[in-house]
mmCIF file of C-alpha atoms in Angstrom:
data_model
loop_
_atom_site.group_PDB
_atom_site.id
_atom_site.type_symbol
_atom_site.label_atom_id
_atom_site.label_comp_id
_atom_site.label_asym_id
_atom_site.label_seq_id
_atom_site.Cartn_x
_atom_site.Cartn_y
_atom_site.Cartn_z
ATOM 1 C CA UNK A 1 27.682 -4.277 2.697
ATOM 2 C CA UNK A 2 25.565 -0.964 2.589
ATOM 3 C CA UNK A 3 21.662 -1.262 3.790
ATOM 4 C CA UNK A 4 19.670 1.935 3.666
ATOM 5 C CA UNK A 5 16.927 2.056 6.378
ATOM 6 C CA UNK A 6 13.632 4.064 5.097
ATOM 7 C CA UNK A 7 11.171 6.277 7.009
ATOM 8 C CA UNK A 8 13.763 5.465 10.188
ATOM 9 C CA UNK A 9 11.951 8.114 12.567
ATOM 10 C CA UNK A 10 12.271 7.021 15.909
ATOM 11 C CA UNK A 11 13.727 3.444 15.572
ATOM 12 C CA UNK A 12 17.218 4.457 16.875
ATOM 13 C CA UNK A 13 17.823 1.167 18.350
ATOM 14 C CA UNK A 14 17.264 -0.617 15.117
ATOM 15 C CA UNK A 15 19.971 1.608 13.376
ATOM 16 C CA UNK A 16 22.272 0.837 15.921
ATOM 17 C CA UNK A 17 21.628 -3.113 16.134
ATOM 18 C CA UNK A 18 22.856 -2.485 12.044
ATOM 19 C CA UNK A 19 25.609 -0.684 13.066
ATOM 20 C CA UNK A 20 27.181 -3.035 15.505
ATOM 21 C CA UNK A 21 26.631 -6.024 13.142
ATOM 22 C CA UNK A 22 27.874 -4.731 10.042
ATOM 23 C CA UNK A 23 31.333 -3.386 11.748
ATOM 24 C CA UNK A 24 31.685 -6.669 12.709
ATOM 25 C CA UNK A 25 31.805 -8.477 9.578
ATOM 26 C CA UNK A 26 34.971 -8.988 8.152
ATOM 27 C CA UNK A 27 34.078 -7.151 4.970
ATOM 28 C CA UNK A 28 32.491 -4.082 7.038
ATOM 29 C CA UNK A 29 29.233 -2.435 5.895
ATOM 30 C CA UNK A 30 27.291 1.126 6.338
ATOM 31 C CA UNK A 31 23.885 1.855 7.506
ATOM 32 C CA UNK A 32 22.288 4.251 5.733
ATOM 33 C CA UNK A 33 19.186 6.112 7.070
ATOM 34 C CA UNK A 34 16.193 8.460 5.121
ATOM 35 C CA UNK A 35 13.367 10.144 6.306
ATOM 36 C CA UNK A 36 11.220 12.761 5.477
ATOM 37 C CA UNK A 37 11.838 14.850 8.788
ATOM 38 C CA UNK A 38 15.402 15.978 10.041
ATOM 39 C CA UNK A 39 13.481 15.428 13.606
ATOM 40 C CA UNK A 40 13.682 11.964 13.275
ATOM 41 C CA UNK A 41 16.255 11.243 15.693
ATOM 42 C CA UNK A 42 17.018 7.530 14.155
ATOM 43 C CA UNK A 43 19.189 9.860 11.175
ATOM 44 C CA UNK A 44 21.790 10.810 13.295
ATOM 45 C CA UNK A 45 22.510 7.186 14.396
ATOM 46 C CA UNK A 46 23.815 6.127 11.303
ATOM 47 C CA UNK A 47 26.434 6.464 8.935
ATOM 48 C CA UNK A 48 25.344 8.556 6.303
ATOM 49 C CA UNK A 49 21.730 10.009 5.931
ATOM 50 C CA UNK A 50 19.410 11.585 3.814
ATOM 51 C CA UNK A 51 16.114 14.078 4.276
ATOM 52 C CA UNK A 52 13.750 13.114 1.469
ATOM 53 C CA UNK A 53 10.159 14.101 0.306
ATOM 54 C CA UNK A 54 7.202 12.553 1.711
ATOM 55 C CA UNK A 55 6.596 8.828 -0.641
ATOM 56 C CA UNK A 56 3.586 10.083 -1.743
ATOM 57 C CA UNK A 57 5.303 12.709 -3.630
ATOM 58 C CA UNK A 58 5.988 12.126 -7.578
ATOM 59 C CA UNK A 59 8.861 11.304 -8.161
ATOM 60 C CA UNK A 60 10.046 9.644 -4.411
ATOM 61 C CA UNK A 61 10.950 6.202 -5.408
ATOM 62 C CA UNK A 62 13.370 7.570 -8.450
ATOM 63 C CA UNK A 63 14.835 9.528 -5.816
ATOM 64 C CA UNK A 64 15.800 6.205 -3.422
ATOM 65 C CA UNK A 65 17.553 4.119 -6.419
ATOM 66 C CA UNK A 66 19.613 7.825 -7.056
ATOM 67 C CA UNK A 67 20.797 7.207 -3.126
ATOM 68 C CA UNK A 68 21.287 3.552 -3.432
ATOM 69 C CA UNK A 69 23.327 4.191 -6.587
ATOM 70 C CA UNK A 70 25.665 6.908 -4.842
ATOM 71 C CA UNK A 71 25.671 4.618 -1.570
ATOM 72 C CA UNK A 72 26.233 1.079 -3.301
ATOM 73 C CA UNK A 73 23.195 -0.152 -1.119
ATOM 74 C CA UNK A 74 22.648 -3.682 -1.474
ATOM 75 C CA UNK A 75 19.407 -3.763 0.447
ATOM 76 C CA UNK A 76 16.764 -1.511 1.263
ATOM 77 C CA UNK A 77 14.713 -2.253 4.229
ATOM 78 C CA UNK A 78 11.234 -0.326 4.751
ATOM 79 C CA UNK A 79 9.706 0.528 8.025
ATOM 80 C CA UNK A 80 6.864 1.883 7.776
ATOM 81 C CA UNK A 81 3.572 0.230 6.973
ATOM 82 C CA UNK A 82 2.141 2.250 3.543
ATOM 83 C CA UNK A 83 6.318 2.090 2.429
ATOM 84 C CA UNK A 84 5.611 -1.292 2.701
ATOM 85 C CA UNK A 85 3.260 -1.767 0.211
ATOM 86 C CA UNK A 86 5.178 1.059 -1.908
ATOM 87 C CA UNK A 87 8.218 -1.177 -1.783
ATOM 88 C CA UNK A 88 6.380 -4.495 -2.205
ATOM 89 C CA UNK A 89 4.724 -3.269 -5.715
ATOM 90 C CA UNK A 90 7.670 -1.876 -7.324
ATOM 91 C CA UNK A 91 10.350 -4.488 -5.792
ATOM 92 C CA UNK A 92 11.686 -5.368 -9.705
ATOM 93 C CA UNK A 93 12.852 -1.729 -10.102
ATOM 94 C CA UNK A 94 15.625 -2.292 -7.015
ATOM 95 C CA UNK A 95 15.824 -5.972 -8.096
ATOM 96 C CA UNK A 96 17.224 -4.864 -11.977
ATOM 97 C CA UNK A 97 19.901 -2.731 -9.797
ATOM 98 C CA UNK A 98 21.200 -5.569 -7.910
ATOM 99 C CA UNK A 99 19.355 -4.382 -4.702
ATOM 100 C CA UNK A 100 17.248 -6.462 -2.425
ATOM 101 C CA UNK A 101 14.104 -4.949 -1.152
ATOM 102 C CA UNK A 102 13.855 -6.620 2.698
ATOM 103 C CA UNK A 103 9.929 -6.658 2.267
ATOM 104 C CA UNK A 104 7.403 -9.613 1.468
ATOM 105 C CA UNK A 105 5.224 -10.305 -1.388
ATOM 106 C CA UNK A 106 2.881 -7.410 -2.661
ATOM 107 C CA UNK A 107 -0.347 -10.224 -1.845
ATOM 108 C CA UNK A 108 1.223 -10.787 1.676
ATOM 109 C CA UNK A 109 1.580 -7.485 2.391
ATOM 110 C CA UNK A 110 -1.555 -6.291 1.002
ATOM 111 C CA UNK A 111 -3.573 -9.187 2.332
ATOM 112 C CA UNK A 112 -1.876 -8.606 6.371
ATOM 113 C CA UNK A 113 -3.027 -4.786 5.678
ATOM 114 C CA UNK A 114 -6.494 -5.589 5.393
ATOM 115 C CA UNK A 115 -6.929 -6.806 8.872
ATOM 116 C CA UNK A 116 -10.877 -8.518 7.912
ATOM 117 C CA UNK A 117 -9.401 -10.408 4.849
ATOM 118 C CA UNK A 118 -6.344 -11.773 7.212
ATOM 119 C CA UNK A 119 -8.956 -13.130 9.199
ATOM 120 C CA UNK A 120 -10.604 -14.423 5.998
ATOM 121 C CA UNK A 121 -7.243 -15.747 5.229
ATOM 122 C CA UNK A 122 -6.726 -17.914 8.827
ATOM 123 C CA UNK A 123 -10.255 -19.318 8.984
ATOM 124 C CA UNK A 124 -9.774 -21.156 4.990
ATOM 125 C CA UNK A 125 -6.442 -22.011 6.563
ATOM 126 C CA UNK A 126 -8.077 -23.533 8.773
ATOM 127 C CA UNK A 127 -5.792 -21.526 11.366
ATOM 128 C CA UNK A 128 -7.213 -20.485 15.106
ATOM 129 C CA UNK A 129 -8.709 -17.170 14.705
ATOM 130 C CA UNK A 130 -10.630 -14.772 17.083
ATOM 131 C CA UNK A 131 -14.463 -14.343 15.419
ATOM 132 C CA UNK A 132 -14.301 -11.362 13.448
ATOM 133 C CA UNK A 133 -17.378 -9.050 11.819
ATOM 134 C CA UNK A 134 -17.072 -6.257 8.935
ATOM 135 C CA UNK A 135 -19.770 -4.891 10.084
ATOM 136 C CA UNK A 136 -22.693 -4.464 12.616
ATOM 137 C CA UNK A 137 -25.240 -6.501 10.869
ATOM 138 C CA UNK A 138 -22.563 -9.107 10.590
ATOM 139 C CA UNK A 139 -21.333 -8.813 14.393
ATOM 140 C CA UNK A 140 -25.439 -9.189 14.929
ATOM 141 C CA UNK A 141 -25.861 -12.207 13.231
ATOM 142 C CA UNK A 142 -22.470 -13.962 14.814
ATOM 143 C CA UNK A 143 -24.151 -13.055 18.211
ATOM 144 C CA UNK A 144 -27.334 -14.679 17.205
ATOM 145 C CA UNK A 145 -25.428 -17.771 16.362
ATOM 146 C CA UNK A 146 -23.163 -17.601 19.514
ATOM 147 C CA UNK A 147 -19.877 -16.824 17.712
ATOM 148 C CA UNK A 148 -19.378 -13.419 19.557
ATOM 149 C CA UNK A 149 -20.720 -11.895 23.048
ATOM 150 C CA UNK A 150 -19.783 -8.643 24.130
ATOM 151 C CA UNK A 151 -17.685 -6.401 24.801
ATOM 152 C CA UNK A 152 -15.779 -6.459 21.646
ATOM 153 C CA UNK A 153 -12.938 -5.161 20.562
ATOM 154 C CA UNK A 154 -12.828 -2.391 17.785
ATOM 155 C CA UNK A 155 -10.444 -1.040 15.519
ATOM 156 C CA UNK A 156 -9.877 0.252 11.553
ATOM 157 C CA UNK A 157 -9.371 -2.435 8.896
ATOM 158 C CA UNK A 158 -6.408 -0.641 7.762
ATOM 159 C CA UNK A 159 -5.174 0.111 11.332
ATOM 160 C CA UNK A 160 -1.383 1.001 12.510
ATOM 161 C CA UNK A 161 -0.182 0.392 16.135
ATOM 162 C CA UNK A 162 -3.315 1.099 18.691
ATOM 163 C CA UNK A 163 -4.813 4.160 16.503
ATOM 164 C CA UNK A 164 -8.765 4.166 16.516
ATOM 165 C CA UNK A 165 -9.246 1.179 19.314
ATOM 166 C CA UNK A 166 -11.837 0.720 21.403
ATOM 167 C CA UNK A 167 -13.797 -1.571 23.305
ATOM 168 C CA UNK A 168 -17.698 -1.837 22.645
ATOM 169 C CA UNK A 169 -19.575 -3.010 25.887
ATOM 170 C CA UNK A 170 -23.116 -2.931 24.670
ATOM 171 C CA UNK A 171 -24.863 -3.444 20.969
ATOM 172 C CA UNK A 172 -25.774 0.910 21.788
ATOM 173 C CA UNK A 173 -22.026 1.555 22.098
ATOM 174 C CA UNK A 174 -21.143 -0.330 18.905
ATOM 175 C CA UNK A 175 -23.246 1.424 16.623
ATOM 176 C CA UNK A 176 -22.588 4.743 17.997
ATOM 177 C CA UNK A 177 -18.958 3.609 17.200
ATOM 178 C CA UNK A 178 -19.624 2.268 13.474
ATOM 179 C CA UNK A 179 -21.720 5.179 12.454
ATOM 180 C CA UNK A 180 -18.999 7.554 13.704
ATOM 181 C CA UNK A 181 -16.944 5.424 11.273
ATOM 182 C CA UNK A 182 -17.771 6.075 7.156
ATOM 183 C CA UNK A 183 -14.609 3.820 6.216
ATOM 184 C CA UNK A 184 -16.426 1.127 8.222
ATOM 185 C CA UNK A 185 -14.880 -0.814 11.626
ATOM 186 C CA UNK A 186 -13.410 -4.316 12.616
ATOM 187 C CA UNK A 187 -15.257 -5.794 15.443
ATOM 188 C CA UNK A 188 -13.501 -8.729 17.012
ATOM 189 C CA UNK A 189 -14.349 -10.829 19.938
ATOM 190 C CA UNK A 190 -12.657 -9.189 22.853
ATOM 191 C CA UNK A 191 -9.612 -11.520 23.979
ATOM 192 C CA UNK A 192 -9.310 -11.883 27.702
ATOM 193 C CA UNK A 193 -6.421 -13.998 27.956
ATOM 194 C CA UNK A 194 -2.176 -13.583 27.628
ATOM 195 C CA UNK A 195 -1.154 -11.840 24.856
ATOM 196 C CA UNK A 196 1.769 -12.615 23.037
ATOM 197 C CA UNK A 197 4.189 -11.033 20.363
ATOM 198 C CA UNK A 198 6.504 -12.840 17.762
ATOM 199 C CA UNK A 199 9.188 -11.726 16.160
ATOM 200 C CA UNK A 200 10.083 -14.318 13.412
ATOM 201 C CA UNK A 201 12.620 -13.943 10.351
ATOM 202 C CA UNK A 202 11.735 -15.679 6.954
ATOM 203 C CA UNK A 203 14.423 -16.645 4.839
ATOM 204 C CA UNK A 204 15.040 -15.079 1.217
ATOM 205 C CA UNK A 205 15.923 -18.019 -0.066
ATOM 206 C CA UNK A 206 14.446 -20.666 1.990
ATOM 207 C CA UNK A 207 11.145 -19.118 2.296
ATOM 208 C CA UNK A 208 10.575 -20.480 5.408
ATOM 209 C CA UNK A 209 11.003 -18.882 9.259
ATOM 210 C CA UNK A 210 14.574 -19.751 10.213
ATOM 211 C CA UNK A 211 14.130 -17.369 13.493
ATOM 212 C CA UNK A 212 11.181 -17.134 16.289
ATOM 213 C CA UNK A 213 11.340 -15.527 19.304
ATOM 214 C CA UNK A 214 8.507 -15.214 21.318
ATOM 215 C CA UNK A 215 7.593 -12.516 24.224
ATOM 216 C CA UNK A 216 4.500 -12.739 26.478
ATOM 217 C CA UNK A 217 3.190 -8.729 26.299
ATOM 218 C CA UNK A 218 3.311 -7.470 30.194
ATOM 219 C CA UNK A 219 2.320 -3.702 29.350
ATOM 220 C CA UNK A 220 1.840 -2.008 25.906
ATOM 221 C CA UNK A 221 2.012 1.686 25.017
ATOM 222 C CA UNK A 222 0.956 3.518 22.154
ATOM 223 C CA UNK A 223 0.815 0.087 20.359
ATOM 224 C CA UNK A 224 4.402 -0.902 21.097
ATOM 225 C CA UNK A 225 5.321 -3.525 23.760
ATOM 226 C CA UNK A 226 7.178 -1.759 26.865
ATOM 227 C CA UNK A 227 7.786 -4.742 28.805
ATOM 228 C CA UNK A 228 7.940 -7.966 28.111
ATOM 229 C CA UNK A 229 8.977 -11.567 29.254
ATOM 230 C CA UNK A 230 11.106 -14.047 26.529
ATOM 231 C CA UNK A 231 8.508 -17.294 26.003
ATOM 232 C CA UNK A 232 9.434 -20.747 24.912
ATOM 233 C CA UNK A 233 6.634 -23.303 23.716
ATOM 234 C CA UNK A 234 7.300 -25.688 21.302
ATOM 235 C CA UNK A 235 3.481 -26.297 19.638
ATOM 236 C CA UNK A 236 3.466 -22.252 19.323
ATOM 237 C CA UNK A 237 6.391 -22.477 17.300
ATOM 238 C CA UNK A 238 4.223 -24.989 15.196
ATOM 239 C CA UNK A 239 1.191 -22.671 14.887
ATOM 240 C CA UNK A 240 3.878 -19.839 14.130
ATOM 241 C CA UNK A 241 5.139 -21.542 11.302
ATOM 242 C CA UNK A 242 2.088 -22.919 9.695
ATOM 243 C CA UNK A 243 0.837 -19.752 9.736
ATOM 244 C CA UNK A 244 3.801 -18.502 7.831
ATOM 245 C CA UNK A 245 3.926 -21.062 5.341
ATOM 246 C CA UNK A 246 0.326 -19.389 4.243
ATOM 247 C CA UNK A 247 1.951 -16.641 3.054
ATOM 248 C CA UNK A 248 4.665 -15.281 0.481
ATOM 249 C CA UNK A 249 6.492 -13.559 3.549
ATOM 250 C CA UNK A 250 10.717 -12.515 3.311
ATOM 251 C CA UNK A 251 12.797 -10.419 5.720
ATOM 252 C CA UNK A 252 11.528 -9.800 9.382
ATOM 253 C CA UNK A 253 7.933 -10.633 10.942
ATOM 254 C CA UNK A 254 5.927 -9.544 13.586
ATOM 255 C CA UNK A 255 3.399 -11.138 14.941
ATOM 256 C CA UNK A 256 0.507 -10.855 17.321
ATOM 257 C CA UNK A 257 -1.341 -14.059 19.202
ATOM 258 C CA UNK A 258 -3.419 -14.463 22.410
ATOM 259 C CA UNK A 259 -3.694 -18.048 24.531
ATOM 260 C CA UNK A 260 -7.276 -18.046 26.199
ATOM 261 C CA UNK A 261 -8.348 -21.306 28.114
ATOM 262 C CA UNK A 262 -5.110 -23.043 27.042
ATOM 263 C CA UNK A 263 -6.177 -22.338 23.778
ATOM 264 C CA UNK A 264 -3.705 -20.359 21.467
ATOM 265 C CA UNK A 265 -5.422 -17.561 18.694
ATOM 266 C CA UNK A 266 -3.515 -15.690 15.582
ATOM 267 C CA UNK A 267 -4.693 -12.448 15.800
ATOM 268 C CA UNK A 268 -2.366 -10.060 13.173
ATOM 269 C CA UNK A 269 0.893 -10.123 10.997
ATOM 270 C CA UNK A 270 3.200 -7.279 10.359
ATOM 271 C CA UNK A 271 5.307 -7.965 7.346
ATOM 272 C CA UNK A 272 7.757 -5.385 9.142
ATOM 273 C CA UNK A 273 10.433 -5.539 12.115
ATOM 274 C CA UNK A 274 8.053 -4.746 15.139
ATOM 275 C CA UNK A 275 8.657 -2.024 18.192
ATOM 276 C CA UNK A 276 9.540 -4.708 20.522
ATOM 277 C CA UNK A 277 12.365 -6.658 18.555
ATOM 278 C CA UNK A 278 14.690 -5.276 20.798
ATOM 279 C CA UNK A 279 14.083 -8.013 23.185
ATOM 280 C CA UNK A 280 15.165 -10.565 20.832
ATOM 281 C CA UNK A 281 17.908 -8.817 19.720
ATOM 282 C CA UNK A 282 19.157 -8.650 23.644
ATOM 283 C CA UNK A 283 18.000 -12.675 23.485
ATOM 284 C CA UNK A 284 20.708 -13.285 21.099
ATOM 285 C CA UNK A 285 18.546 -12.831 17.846
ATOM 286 C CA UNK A 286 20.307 -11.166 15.233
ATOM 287 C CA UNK A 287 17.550 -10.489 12.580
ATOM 288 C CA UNK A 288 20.182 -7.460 11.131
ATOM 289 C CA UNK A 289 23.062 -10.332 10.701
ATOM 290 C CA UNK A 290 20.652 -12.470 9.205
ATOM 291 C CA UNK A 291 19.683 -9.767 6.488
ATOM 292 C CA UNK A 292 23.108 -9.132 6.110
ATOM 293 C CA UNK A 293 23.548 -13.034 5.305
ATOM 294 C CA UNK A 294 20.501 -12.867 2.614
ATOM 295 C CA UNK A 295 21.858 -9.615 0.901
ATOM 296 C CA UNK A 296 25.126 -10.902 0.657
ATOM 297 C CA UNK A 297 23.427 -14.231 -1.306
ATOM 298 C CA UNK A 298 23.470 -17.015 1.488
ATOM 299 C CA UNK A 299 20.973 -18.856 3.271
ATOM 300 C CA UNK A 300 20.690 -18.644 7.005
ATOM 301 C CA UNK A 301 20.999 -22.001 8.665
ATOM 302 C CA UNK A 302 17.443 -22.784 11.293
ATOM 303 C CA UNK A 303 17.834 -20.800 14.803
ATOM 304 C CA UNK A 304 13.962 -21.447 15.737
ATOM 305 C CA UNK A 305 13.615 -20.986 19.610
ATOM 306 C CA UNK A 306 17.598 -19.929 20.246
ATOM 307 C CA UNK A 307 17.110 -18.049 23.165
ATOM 308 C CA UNK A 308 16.907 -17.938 27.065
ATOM 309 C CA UNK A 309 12.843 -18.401 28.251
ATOM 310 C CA UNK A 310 12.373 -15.930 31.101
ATOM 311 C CA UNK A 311 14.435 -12.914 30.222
ATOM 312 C CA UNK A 312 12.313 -9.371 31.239
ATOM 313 C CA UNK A 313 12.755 -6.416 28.586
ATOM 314 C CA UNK A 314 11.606 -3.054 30.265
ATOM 315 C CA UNK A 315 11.975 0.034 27.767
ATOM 316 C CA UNK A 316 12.472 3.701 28.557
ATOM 317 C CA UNK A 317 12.912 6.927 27.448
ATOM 318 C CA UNK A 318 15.685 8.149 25.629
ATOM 319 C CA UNK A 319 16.763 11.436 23.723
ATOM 320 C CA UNK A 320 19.502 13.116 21.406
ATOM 321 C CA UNK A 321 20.606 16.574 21.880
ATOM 322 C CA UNK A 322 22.090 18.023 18.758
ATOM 323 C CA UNK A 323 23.185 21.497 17.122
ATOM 324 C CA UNK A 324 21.560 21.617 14.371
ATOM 325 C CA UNK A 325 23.379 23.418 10.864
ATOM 326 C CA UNK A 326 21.857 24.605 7.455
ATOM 327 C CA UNK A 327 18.152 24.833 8.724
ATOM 328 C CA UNK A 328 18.454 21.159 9.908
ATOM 329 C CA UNK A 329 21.155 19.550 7.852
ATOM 330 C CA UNK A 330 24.015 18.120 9.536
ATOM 331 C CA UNK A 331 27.462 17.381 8.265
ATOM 332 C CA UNK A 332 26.849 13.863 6.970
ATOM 333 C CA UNK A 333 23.115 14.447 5.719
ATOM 334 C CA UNK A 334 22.298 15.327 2.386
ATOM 335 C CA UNK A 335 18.942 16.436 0.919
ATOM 336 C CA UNK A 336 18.498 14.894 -2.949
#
């Protein structure tokens, strides 16, 4: 079993959690890394890795199926949000080489992406959504009607991790805000409430979540949870899954939901593994086995809500010190 990991940067931990599982499989397996940078430290966790050109360059995504032929790869799992979408649109050209792209649906992706047409997407599913505006003379008219009250929350459509947030206290502060803005803002009723992440794992063949684990969010920084408590509630599991099953989603799932007055809210979905899975892999979820499982052409048995309520993750730094050969090429890298 041989998964290649793309745009790895930072997610060290990630490459390890592959690691430990596929050494313990009876048949073995290799983790593969690629990135664009031979500073991202996550290449020099795993087996074998490879410096490639940015994906926007011509000729990128020939260059992956030339690794996954030399490395066997049986799946290729993408990190990174625009890889994502990369991945999701041109899944049948792994597919016809017997390799499993670990990514949803091109719609699901696509449609998660777009942060106002999620929203969209949870109010026809008649799914519990914070009020969301496009724009100011929309966010104007929702306050006429009572939908929204300030502050609000602010942030791109196509937003990544907490780039370009803010919160709006006044109408004055809002506009300044969207006519800074040409590619135009989401304004969202500010939650004041628990916030809550979800890591959930949907089944290649089942289509259906087979894995939750839930965290309440203690602290966040730079986007990521940094420490969090392990949550158990059965009618969020509900929500969680109905939620999925509105969606071609495949492979691992984060997502993000606030409870406010008892009340719980979907707020986004990353078709992606998120920065605080390690918490549920330290639970006892094994998202990397359950990959494994898929690529190797069986379905994972249910494991919704396997875990110990009330376990604290707490992350800190970390570093790798290494001599670098060959203006940044190590022994086991390769450029292609």
């Amino acid at each position: 079993m041989t998964i290649l990991v793309l745009s790895c940067g930072t997610r060290n931990k990630l490459i390890r959690f592959f690691r430990e599982t596929l050494s313990a499989r009876a048949e073995g397996g290799r983790v593969i890394a690629a990135d664009c940078s031979p500073w991202a430290p996550a290449l020099y966790e795993a087996d074998a890795w490879y410096l490639v050109e940015r994906m926007t360059e011509p000729g990128y995504l020939d260059h992956l199926l030339e690794i996954c032929r030399k490395e066997r790869v049986d799946a290729v799992l993408p990190l990174f949000e625009d890889e994502l979408e990369l991945i999701a649109d041109n899944r049948e050209k792994f597919e016809r080489e017997g390799i499993w792209p670990v990514v949803s649906g091109a719609e699901a992706v696509e449609l998660c992406r777009d942060k106002y047409r999620f929203y969209r997407h949870l109010v026809k599913n008649g799914l519990p959504a914070l009020t969301t505006c496009r724009s100011l003379e929309e966010a104007d008219r929702a306050v006429e009607e009572g939908r929204l009250s300030y502050p609000v929350f602010v942030k791109p459509v196509r937003g990544c991790g907490s780039a370009g947030i803010a919160v709006a206290q006044d109408r004055q502060m809002l506009k300044t805000l969207c006519d800074h803005s040409p590619e135009g803002l989401l304004i969202q009723q500010l939650a004041v409430g628990e916030e809550f992440g979800a890591d959930l794992y949907v089944d290649r063949f089942g289509g259906k979540p087979v894995s939750i684990f839930v965290k309440k969010k203690v602290r966040m920084r730079a986007g990521e949870t940094e420490k969090s408590l392990s949550f158990w509630d059965r009618e969020l599991f509900e929500l969680i899954e109905r939620t999925a099953a509105t969606l071609p989603l495949s492979g691992p799932v984060d997502m993000d939901l606030f409870r406010m007055d008892g009340r719980w809210y979907v707020s986004e979905i990353n078709p992606r593994f998120g920065g605080g899975y390690p918490h549920a892999w330290h639970c006892g979820v094994n998202f990397p086995a359950m990959i494994a499982e898929n690529a190797a052409g069986r379905e994972n048995p249910a494991a919704v809500g396997e875990y110990e309520p009330g376990v604290a993750m707490m992350k800190y730094s970390d570093e790798i010190v290494r001599k670098m050969e060959d203006g940044g090429f190590g022994a086991n890298g390769t450029t292609i």
